[in-house]
Short mmCIF file of C-alpha atoms in Angstrom, two decimals:
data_model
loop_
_atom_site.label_atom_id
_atom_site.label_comp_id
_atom_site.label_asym_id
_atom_site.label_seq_id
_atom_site.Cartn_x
_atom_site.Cartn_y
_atom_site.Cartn_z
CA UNK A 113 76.10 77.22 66.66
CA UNK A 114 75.22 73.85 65.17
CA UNK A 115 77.46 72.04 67.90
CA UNK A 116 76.27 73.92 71.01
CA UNK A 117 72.78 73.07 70.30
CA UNK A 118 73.54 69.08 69.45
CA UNK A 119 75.93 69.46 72.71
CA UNK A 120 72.92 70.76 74.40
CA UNK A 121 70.49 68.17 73.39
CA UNK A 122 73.14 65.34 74.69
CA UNK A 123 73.44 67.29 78.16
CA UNK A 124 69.34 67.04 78.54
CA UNK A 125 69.39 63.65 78.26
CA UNK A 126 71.15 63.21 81.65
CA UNK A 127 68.58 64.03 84.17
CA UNK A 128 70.77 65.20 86.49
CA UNK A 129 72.93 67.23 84.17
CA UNK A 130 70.19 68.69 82.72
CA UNK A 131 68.77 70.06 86.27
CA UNK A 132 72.61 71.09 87.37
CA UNK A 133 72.88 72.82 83.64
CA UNK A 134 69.36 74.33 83.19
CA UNK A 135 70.18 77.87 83.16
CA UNK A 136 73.03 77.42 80.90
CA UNK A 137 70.86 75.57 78.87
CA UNK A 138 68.26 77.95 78.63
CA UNK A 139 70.77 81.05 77.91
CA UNK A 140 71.97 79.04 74.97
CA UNK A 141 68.20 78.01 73.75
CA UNK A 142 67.17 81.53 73.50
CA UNK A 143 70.65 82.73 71.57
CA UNK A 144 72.28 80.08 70.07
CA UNK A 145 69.75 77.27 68.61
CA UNK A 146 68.76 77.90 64.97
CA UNK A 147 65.05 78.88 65.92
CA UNK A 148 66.03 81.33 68.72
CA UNK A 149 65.12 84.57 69.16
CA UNK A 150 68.31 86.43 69.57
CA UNK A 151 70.49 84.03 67.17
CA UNK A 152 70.97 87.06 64.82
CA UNK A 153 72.67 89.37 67.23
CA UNK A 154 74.31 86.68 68.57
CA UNK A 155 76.15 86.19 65.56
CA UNK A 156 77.10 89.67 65.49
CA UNK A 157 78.33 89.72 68.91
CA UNK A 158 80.92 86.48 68.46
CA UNK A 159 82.22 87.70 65.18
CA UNK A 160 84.77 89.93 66.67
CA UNK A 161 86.36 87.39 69.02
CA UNK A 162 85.73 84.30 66.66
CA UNK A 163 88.27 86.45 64.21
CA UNK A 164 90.89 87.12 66.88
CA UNK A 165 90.70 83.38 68.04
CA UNK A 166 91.26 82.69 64.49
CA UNK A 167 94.11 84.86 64.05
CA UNK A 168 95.78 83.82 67.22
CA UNK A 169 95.81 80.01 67.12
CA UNK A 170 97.18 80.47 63.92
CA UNK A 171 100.62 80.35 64.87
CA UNK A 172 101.49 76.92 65.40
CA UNK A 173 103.06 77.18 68.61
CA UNK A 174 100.31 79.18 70.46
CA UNK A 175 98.16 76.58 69.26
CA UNK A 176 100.07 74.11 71.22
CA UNK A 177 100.17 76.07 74.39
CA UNK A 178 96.39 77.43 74.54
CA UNK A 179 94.76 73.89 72.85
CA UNK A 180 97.30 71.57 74.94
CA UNK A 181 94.92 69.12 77.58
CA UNK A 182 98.14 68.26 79.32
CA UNK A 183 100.87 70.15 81.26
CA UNK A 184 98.73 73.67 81.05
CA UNK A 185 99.23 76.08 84.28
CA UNK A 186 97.11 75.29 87.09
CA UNK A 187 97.06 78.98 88.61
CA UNK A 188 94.77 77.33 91.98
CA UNK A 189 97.74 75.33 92.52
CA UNK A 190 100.47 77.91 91.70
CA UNK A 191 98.37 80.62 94.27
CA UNK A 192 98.31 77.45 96.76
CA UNK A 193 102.05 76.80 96.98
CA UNK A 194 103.17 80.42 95.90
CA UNK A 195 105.07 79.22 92.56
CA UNK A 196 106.63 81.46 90.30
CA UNK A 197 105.24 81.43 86.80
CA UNK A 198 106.53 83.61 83.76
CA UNK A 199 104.51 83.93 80.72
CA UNK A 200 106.33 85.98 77.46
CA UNK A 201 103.70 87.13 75.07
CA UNK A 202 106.17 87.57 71.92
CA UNK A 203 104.70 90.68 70.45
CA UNK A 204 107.47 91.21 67.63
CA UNK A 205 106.40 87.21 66.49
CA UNK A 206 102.94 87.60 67.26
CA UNK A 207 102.28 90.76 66.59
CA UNK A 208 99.81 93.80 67.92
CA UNK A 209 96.70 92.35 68.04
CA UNK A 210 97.34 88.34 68.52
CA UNK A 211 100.02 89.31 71.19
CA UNK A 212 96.93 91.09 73.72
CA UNK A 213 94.92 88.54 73.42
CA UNK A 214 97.24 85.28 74.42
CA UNK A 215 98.23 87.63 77.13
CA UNK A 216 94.65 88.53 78.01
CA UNK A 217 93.77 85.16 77.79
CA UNK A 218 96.54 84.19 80.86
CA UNK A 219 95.63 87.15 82.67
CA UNK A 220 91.99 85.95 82.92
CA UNK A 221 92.36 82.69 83.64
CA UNK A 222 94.78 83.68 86.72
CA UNK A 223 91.64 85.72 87.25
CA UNK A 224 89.53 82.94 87.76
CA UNK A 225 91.29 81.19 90.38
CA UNK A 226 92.41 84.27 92.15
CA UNK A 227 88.31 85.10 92.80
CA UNK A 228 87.73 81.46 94.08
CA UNK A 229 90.94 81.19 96.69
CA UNK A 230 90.29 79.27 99.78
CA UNK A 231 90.55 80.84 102.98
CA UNK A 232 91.00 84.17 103.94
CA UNK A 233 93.37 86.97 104.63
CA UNK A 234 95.50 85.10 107.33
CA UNK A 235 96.21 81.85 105.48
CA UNK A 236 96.38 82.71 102.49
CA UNK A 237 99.93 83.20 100.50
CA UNK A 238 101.18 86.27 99.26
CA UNK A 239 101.45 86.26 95.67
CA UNK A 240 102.67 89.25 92.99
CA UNK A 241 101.30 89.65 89.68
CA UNK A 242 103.88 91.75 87.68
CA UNK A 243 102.69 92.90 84.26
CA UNK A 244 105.09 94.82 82.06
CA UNK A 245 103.49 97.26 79.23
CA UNK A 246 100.09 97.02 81.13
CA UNK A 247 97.68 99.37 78.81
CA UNK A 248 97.83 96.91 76.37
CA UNK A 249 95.84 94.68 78.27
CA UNK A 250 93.10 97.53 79.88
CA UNK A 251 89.95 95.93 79.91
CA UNK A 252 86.92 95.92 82.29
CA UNK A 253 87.95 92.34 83.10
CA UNK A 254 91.41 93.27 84.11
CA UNK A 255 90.47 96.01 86.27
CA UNK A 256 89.58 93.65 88.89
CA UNK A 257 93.10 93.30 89.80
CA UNK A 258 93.16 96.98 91.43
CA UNK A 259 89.75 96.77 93.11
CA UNK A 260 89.42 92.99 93.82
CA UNK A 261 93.11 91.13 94.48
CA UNK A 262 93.94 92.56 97.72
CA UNK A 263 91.64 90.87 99.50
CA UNK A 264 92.33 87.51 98.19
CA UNK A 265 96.06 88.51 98.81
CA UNK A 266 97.47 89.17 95.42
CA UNK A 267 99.40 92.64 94.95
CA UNK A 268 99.33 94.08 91.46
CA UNK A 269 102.64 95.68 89.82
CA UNK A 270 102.03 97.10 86.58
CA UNK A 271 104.77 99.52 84.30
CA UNK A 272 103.43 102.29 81.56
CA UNK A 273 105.00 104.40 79.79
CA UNK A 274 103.15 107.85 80.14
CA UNK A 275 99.61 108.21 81.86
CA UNK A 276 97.90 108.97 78.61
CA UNK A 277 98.95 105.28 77.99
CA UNK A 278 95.67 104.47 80.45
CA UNK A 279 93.35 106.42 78.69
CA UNK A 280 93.59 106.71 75.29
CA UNK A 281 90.46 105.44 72.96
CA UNK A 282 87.95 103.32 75.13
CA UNK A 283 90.30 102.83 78.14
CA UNK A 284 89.90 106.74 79.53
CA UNK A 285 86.69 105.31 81.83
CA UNK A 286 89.23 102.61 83.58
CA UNK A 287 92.21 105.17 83.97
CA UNK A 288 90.78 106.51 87.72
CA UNK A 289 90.25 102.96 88.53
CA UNK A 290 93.55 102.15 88.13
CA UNK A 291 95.32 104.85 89.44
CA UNK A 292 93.52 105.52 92.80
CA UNK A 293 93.86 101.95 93.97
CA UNK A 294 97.46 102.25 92.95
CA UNK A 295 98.81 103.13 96.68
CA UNK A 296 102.37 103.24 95.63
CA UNK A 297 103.86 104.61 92.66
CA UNK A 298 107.16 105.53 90.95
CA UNK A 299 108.03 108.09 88.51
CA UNK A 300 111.12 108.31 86.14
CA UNK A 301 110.88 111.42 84.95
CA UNK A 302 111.15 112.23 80.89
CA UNK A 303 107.68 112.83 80.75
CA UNK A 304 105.57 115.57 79.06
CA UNK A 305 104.35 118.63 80.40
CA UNK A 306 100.46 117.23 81.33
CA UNK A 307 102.32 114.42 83.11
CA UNK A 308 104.77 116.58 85.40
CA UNK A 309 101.81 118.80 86.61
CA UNK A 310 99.93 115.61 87.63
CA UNK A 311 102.82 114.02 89.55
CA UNK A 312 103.08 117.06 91.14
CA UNK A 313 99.71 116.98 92.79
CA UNK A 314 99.86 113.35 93.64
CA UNK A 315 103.22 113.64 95.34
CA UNK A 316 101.02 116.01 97.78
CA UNK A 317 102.26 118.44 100.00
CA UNK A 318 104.13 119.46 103.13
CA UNK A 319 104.53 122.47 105.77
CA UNK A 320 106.96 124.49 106.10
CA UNK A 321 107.98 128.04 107.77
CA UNK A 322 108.80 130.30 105.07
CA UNK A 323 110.37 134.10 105.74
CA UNK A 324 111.24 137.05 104.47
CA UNK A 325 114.49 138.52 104.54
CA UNK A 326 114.84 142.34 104.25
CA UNK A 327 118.04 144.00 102.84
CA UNK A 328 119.74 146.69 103.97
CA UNK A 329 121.66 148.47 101.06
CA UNK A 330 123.14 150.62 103.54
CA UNK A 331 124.74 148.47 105.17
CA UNK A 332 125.19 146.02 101.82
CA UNK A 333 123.40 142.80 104.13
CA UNK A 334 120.55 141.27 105.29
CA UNK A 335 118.60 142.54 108.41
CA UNK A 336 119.20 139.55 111.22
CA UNK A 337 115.12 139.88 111.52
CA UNK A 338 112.98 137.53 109.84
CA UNK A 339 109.49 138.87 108.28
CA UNK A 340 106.21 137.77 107.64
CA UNK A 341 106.95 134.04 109.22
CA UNK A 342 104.75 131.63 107.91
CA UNK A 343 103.63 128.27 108.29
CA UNK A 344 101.79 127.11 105.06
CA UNK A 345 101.90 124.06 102.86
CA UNK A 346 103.83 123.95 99.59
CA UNK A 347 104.44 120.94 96.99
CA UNK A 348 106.87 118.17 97.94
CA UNK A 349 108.54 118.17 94.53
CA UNK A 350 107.52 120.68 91.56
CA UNK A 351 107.01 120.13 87.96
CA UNK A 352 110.19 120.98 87.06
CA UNK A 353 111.84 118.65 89.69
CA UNK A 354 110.03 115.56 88.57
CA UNK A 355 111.28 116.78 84.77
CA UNK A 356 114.61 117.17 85.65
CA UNK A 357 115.14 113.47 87.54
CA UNK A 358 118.78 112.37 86.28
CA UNK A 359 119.31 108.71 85.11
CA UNK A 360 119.19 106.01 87.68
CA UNK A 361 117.16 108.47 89.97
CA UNK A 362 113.40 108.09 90.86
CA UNK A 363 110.42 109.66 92.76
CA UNK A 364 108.13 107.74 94.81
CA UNK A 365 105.34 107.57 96.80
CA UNK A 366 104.39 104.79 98.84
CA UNK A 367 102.62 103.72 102.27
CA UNK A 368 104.58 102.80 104.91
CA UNK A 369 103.48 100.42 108.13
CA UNK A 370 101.53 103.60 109.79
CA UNK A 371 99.39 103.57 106.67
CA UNK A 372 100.60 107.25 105.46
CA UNK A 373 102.24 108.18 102.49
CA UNK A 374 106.02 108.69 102.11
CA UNK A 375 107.70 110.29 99.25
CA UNK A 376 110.84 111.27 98.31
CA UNK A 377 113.93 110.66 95.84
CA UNK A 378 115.61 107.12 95.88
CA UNK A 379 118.75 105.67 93.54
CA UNK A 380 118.46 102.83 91.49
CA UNK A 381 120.72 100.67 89.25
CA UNK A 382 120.93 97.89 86.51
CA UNK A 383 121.13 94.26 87.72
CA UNK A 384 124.63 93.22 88.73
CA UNK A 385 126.25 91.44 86.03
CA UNK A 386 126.91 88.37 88.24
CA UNK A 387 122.91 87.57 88.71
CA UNK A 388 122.87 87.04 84.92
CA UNK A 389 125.45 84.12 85.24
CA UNK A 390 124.33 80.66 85.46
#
């Protein structure tokens, strides 16, 4: 607190700094100097992520990557040229808590440049943000990516394990969010009860005739007549369908070019051996 307000004091003393920076020099006068009105809840407030800088930049080689002034990712020109860039957040060396927050920390400074992308629609490039184990990084911040990205071209792929995964403690508020602007989705199967009954409604429905057939035991066979012919919707896939998905098999749901929704059942596999050779 000490620093920001000598920093603070430096940055007035450059009249045209200290016009450019008034307002952020006024929000830290009022909650940061030692005679300010709000310095006590301040302190309060930056506690919690003053610890969990703490704890992450502990580890030497974090450190390195998130303190480094040279070679860091530039994520306006990675979106620019449509680069690929992998980051590995380490959990079993980081652990739990140090692991969301250097992965939080990349996800939000992609989010920065993604918000500011020259252009538009048309001349923009593509890009694909795939994030593996995504509830572990559910915050407000990060639910921009479903209700922001697609405008400023960047598609959002995220993997959970079950759907309680988006809602448990403090994320339940973000879990609609997430999963209506989620056009297309795929389901795996061994899930729990809860789960099956809630793919089942979101893989929708379909019409179809349905009949009776009326048996003759006098005859010991059917009657050639259909009865009571009807033309009524009925669920694409039960519960019990999406529960019983073999391995390698998945359900899906996706838009196609017309803008409606497919399902249906599709096959997949491991990666070929020979794409893991040098």
């Amino acid at each position: 607190f000490e620093l920001i307000e000598k920093m603070c004091k430096i940055l007035e003393m450059d009249p045209e700094l200290s016009v450019k920076y008034e307002n952020q020099i006024g929000y830290f006068k009022k909650n940061f100097y030692h005679d300010s009105p709000n310095i006590a809840e301040m302190q309060k407030i930056v506690s919690i992520p003053m610890a969990q800088l703490d704890t992450l930049l502990r580890y030497p080689g974090v450190k390195n990557i998130l303190c480094n002034r040279n070679n860091n990712l530039n994520f306006d020109k990675i979106l620019e040229n449509g680069d690929i860039c992998l980051v590995c957040t380490r959990r079993g060396d980081l652990g739990e808590t140090a692991h969301k927050a250097f992965g939080l920390f990349f996800l939000l400074l992609m989010q920065f440049s993604v918000l500011r992308r020259p252009g538009n629609e048309k001349t923009r490039v593509p890009h694909f943000l795939y994030i593996d184990e995504f509830p572990d990084f559910i915050t407000h911040a990060t639910t921009n990516m479903f209700t922001l990205y697609r405008k400023y071209k960047v598609g959002s792929i995220i993997s959970a394990q079950y759907l309680r995964q988006l809602s448990e403690q403090y994320k339940s508020k973000y879990r609609e969010t997430i999963l209506a602007n989620c056009a297309n989705k795929f389901i795996f199967g061994n899930n729990t009860p809860e789960d099956n009954a809630w793919w089942e409604l979101e893989l929708g429905t379909k019409r179809e005739w349905t009949f009776k057939y009326n048996y003759d035991t006098e005859k010991i066979q059917y009657d050639s007549k259909y009865g009571d012919s009807q033309f009524k919707w009925k669920q694409n896939y039960s519960a019990g369908k999406v529960q019983s998905l073999k391995a390698k098999q998945c359900m899906y749901k996706v838009k196609n070019i017309a803008g409606k929704s497919s399902v249906g059942i599709m096959k997949v596999d491991l990666l070929d051996s020979k794409y893991h050779e040098p």
